[in-house]
CSV table of C-alpha atoms in Angstrom, one decimal:
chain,number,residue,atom,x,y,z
A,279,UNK,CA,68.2,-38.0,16.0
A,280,UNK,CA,64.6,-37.4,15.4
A,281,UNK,CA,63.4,-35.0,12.7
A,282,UNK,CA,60.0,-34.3,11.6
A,283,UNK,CA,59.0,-31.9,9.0
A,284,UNK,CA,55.9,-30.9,6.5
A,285,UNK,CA,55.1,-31.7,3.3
A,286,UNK,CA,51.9,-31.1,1.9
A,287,UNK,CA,49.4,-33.7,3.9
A,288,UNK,CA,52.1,-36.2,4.6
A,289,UNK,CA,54.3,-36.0,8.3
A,290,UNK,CA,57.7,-37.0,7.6
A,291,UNK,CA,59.1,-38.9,11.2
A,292,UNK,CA,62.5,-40.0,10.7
A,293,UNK,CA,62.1,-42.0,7.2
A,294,UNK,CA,58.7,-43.0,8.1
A,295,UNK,CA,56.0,-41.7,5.8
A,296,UNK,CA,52.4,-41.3,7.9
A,297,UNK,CA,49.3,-40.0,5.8
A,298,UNK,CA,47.5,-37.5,8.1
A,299,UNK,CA,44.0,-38.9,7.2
A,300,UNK,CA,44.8,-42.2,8.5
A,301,UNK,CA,45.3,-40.3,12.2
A,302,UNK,CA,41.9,-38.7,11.9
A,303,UNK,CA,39.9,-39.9,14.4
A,304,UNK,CA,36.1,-40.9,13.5
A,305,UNK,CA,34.6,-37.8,15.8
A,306,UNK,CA,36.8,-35.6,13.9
A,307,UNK,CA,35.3,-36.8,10.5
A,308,UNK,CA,31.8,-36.8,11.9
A,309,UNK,CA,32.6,-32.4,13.1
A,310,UNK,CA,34.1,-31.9,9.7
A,311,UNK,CA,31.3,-33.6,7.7
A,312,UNK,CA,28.5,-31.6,9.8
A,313,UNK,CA,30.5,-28.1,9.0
A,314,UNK,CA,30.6,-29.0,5.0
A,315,UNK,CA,26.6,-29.6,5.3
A,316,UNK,CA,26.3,-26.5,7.3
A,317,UNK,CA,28.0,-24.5,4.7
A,318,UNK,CA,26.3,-26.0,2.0
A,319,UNK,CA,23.5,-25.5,3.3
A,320,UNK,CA,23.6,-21.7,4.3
A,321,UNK,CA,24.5,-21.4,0.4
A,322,UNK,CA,21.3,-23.0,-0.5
A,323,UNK,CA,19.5,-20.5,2.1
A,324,UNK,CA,21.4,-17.5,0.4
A,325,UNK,CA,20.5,-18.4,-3.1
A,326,UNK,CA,16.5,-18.8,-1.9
A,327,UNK,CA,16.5,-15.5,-1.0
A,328,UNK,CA,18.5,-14.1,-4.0
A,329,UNK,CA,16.5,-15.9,-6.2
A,330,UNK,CA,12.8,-15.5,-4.7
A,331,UNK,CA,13.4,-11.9,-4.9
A,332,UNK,CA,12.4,-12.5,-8.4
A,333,UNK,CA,14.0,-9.9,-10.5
A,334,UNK,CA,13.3,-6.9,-7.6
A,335,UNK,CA,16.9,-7.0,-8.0
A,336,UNK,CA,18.2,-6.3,-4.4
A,337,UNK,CA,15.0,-5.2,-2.7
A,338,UNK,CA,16.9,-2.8,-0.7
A,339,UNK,CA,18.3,-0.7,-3.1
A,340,UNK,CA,15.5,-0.2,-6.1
A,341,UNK,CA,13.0,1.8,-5.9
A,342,UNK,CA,10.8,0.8,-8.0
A,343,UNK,CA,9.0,-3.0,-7.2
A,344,UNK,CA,7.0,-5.1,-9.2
A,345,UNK,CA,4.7,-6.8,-7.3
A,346,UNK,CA,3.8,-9.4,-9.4
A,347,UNK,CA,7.3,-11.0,-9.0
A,348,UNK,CA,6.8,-10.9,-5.0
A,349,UNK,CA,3.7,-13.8,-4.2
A,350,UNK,CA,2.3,-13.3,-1.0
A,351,UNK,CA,2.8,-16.2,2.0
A,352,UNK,CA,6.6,-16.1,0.7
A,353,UNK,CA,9.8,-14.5,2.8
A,354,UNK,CA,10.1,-11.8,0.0
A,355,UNK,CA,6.4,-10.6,0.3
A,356,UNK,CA,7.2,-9.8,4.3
A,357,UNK,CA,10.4,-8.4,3.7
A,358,UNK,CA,8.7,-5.6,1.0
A,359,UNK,CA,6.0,-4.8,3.5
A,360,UNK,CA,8.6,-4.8,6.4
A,361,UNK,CA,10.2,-2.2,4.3
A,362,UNK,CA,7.7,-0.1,3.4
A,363,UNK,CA,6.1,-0.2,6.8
A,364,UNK,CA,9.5,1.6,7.8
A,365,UNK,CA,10.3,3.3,4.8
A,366,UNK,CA,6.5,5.7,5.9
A,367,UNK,CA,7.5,5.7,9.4
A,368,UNK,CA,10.4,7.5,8.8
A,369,UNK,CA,7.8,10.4,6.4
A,370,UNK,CA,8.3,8.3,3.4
A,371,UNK,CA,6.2,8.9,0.9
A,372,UNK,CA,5.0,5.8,-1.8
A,373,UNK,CA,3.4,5.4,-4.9
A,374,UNK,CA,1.0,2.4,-4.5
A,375,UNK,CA,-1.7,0.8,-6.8
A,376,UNK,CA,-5.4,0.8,-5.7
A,377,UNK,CA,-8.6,-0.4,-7.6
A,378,UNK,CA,-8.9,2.5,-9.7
A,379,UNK,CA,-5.8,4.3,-10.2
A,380,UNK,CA,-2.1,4.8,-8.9
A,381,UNK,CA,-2.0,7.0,-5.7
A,382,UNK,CA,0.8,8.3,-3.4
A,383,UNK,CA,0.7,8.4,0.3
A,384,UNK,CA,2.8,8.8,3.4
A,385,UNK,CA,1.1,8.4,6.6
A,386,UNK,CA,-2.0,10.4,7.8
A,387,UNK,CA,-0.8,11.5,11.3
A,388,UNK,CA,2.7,12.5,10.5
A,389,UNK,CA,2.0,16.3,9.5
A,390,UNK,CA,5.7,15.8,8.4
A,391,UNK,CA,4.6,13.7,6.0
A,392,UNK,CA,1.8,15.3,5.0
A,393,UNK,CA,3.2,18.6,4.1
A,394,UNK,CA,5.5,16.7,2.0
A,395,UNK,CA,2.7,15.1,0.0
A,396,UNK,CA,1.2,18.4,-1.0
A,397,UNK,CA,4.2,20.5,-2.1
A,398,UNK,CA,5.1,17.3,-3.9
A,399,UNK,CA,1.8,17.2,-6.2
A,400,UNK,CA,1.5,21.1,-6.0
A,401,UNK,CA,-1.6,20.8,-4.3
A,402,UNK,CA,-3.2,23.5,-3.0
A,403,UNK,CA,-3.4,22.9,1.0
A,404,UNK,CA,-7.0,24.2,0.7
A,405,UNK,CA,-7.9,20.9,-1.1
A,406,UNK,CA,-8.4,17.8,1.5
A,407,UNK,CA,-6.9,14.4,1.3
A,408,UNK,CA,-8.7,11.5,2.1
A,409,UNK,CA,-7.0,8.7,4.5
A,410,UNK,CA,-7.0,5.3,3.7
A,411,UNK,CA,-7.8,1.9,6.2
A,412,UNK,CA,-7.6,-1.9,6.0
A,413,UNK,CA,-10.7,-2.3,7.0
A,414,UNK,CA,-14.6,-1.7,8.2
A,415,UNK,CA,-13.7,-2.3,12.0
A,416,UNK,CA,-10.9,0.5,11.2
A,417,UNK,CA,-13.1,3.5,10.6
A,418,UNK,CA,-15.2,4.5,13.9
A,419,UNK,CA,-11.5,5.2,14.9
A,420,UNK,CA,-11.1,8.1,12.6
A,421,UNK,CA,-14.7,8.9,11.8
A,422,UNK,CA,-18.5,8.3,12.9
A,423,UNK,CA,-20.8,6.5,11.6
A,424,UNK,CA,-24.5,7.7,11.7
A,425,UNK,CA,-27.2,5.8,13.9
A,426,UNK,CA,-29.1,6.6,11.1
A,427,UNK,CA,-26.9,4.4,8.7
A,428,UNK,CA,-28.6,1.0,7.2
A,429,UNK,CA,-27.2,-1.6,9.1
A,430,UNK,CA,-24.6,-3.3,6.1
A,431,UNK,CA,-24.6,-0.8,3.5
A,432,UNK,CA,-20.5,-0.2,4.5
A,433,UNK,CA,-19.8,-3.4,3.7
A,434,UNK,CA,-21.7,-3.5,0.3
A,435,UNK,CA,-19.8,-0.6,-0.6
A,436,UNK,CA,-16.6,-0.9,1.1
A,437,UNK,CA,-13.8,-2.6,0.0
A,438,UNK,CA,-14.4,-0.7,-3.7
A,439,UNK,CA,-13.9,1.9,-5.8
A,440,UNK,CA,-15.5,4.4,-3.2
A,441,UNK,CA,-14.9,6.8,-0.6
A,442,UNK,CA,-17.0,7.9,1.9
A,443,UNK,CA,-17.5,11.1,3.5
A,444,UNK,CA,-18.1,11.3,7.4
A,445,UNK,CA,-17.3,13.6,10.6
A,446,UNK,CA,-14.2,13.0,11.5
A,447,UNK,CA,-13.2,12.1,14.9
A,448,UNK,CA,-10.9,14.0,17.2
A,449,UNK,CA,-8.4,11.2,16.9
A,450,UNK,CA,-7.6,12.1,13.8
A,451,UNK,CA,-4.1,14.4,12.7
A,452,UNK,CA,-5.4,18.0,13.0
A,453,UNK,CA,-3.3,18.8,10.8
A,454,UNK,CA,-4.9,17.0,8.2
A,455,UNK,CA,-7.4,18.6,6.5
A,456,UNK,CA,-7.6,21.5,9.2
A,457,UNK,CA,-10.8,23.9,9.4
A,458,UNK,CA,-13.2,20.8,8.1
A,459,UNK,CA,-15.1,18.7,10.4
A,460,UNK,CA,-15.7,15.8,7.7
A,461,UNK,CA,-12.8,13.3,6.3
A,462,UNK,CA,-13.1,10.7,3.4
A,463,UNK,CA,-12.0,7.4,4.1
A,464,UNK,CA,-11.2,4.4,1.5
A,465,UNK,CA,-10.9,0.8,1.5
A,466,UNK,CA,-9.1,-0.1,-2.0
A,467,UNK,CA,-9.9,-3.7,-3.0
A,468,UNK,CA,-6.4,-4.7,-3.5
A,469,UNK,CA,-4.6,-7.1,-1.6
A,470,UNK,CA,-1.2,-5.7,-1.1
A,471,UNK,CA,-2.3,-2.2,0.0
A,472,UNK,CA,-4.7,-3.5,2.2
A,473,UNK,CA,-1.7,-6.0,4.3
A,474,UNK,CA,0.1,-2.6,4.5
A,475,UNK,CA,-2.6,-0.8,5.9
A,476,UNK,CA,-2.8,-3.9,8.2
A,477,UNK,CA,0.6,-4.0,9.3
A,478,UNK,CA,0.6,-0.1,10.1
A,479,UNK,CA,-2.2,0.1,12.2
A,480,UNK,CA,-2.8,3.6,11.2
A,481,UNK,CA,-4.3,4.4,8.2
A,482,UNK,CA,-2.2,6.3,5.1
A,483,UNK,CA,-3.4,9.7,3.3
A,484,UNK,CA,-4.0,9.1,-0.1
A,485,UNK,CA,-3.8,10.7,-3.5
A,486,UNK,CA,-3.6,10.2,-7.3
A,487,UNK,CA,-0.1,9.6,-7.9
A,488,UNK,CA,0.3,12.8,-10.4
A,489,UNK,CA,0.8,16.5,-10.6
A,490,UNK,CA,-2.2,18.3,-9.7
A,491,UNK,CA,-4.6,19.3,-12.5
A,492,UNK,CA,-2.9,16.6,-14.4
A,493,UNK,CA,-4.0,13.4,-15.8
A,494,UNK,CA,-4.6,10.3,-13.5
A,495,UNK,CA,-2.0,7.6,-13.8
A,496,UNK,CA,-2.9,3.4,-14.9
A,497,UNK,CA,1.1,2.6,-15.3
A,498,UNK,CA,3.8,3.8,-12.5
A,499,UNK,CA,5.3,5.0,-16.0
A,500,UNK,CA,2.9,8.1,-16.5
A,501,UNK,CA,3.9,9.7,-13.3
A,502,UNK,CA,7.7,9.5,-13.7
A,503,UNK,CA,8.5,13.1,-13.3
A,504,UNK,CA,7.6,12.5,-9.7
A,505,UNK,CA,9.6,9.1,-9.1
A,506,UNK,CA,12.6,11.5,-7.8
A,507,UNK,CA,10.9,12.7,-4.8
A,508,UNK,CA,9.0,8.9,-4.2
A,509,UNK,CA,10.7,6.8,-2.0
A,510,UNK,CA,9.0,3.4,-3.2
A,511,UNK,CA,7.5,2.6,-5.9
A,512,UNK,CA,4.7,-0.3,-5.4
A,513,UNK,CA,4.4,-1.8,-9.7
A,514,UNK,CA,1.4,-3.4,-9.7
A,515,UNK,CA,1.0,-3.3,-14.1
A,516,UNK,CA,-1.4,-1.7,-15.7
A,517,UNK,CA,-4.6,-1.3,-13.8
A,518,UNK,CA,-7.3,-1.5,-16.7
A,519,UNK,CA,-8.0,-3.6,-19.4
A,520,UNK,CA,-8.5,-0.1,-21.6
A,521,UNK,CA,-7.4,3.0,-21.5
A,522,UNK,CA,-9.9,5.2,-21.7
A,523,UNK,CA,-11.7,8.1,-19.5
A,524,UNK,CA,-13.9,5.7,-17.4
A,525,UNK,CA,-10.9,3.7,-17.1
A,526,UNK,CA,-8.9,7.0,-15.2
A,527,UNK,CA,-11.8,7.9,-12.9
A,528,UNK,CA,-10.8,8.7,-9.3
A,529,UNK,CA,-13.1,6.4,-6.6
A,530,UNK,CA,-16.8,7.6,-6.1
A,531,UNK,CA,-17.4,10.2,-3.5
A,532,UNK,CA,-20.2,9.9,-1.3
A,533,UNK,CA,-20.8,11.9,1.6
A,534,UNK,CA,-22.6,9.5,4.1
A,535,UNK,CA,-22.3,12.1,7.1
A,536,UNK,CA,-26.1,13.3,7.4
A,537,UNK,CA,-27.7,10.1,6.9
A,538,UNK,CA,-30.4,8.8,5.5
A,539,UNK,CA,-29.4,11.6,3.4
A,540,UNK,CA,-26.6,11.2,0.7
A,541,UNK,CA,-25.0,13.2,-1.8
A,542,UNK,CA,-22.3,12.2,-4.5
A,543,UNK,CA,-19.4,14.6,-4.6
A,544,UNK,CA,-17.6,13.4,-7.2
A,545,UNK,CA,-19.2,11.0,-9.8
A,546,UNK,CA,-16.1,8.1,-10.2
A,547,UNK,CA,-15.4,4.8,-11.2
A,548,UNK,CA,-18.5,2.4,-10.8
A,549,UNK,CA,-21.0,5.3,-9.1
A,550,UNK,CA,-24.2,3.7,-11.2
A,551,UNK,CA,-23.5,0.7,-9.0
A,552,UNK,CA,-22.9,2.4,-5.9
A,553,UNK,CA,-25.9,5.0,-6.6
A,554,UNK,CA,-28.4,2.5,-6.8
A,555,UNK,CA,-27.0,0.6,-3.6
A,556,UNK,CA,-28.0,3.3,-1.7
A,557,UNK,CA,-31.5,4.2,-3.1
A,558,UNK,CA,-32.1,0.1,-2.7
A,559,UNK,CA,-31.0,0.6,1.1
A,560,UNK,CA,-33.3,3.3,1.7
A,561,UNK,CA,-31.1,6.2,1.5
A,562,UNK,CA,-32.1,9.8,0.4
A,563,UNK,CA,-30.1,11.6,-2.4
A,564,UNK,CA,-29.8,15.5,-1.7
A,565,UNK,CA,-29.1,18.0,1.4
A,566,UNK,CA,-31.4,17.8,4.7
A,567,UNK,CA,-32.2,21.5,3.6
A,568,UNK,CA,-33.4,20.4,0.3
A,569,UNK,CA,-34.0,17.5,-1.5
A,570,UNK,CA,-34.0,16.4,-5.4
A,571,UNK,CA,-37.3,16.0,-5.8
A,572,UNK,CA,-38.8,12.8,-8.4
A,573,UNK,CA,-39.4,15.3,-11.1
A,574,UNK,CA,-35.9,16.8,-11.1
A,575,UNK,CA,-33.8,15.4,-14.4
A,576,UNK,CA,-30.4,13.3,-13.5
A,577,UNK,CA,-28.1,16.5,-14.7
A,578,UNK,CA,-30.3,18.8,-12.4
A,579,UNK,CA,-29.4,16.4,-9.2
A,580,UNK,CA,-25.8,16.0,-10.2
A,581,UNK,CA,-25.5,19.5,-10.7
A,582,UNK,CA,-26.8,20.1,-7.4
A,583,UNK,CA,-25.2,17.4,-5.6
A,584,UNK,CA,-21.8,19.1,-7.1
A,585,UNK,CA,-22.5,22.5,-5.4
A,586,UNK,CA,-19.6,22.9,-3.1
A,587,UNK,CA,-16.5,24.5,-2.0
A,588,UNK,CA,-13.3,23.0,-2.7
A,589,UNK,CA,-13.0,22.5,0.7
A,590,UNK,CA,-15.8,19.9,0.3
A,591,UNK,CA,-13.9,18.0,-2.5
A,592,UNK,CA,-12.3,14.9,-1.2
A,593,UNK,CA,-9.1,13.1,-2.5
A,594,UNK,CA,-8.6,12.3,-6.6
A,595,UNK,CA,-7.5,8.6,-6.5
């Protein structure tokens, strides 16, 4: 009578002994040695992505990531901006480096969003917020540009530490800024903002990343009594080589809106630069109703280019 039984890897027929991996047919072998390299290599692929995550230490959870460990052109670098791209179209609200300072911003046509952004710095709603865009070919959307305009001087200003003031366009949130007819409108030299603002298609309200009436921020550090009610944090470092007041000034603010006339706002980060750009371009300082004459000193024009109503002073970062 025939009996079989198992043992281990070995068939038992009878009192013959037959080692299973002698029955194994070649095809088999072939499947089974495809399904170990499949496995080993979908272990590889897992440990690339934990590993070029470089320290963010799960990207989904933190809050707070440094963007030096994420290189652009890498899987990591699209993931972050994947997630902050929907982390503000759900009325998130970031903390992001720029060239000058740290700012925070949520997205400029989500009054949502906006709202948020003001009770969160304690901002007076009075005050306006500047938006923020990728690029030149990005701002007749939101704003005009005067005819009267030298033909160029955007781009030797823009991307930089300035912000211009222009009329805003009727495509812009109304609920942004309501009651005034002009925006201000930035194009931060920094990469990583700038392939956000890219990605979004829409361009982000921005402000120093602090308490109102408070001091400006170089380190995401200085502005954690906010982190709480920030749903990313964008670590860039420190952005100065000293700390210093120059080194905290807000962009320039220039309000380009009744060209050839111009008239600084708020005197920022690099304005000597950006003052005589527009003097060598042919533009005007002062008002259309007045103008600072040739024998008026430098603290007489900036005193007069500073008359205005808080509702003319634009954005802080």
């Amino acid at each position: 009578m025939l009996f079989k039984y198992f043992l281990g890897r070995r068939v038992i027929v009878s009192s013959s002994v037959i080692d299973i991996s002698n029955t194994l047919t070649t095809t088999n072998r072939t499947q089974n040695h495809r399904q170990h390299i499949l496995k080993f290599n979908s272990l590889l692929t897992y440990y690339h992505r934990f590993f070029t995550m470089e320290n963010n230490s799960h990207l989904k959870d933190d809050k707070v990531v440094k963007l030096k460990n994420v290189s652009p052109d890498t899987d990591s670098y699209e993931m972050l901006l994947d997630r902050v791209k929907k982390t503000l179209q759900r009325n998130g609200i970031i903390a992001v480096p720029t060239d000058t300072i740290y700012g925070i911003g949520c997205l400029a046509q989500s009054t949502e969003a906006v709202s948020e952004l003001y009770a969160l710095k304690g901002r007076n709603t009075s005050k306006p917020i500047a938006i923020c865009v990728a690029d030149l070919v990005d701002i007749p959307k939101w704003a005009f540009i005067p005819r009267e305009l030298p033909e160029g001087l955007l781009g030797e200003l823009l991307p930089g530490p300035v912000t211009i003031v222009l009329q805003r366009t009727e495509v812009l949130n109304s609920h942004l800024n309501p009651g005034i007819d002009t925006v201000g409108i930035r194009i931060p030299n920094h990469g990583f903002l700038r392939d956000l603002l890219t990605a979004l298609w829409e361009p982000l309200a921005l402000t120093s990343a602090n308490i109102s009436n408070h001091s400006s921020t170089l380190e995401v550090s200085e502005f954690q009594d906010i982190w709480e009610k920030l749903d990313i944090i964008l670590d860039d470092g420190c952005l100065a080589e000293t700390d210093d007041k120059q080194s905290r000034l807000g962009s320039t603010v220039i309000d380009l809106s009744r060209a050839p006339f111009y008239r600084i706002i708020r005197y920022g980060s690099n304005y000597t630069v950006v003052q005589r750009t527009l003097e060598r371009r042919g533009m005007v300082e002062g008002r259309p109703k007045f103008l600072i004459t040739p024998n008026a000193s430098v603290n007489q024009a900036k005193n007069d280019a500073n008359k205005t109503s808080d509702a003319e002073t634009v954005i802080d970062a």
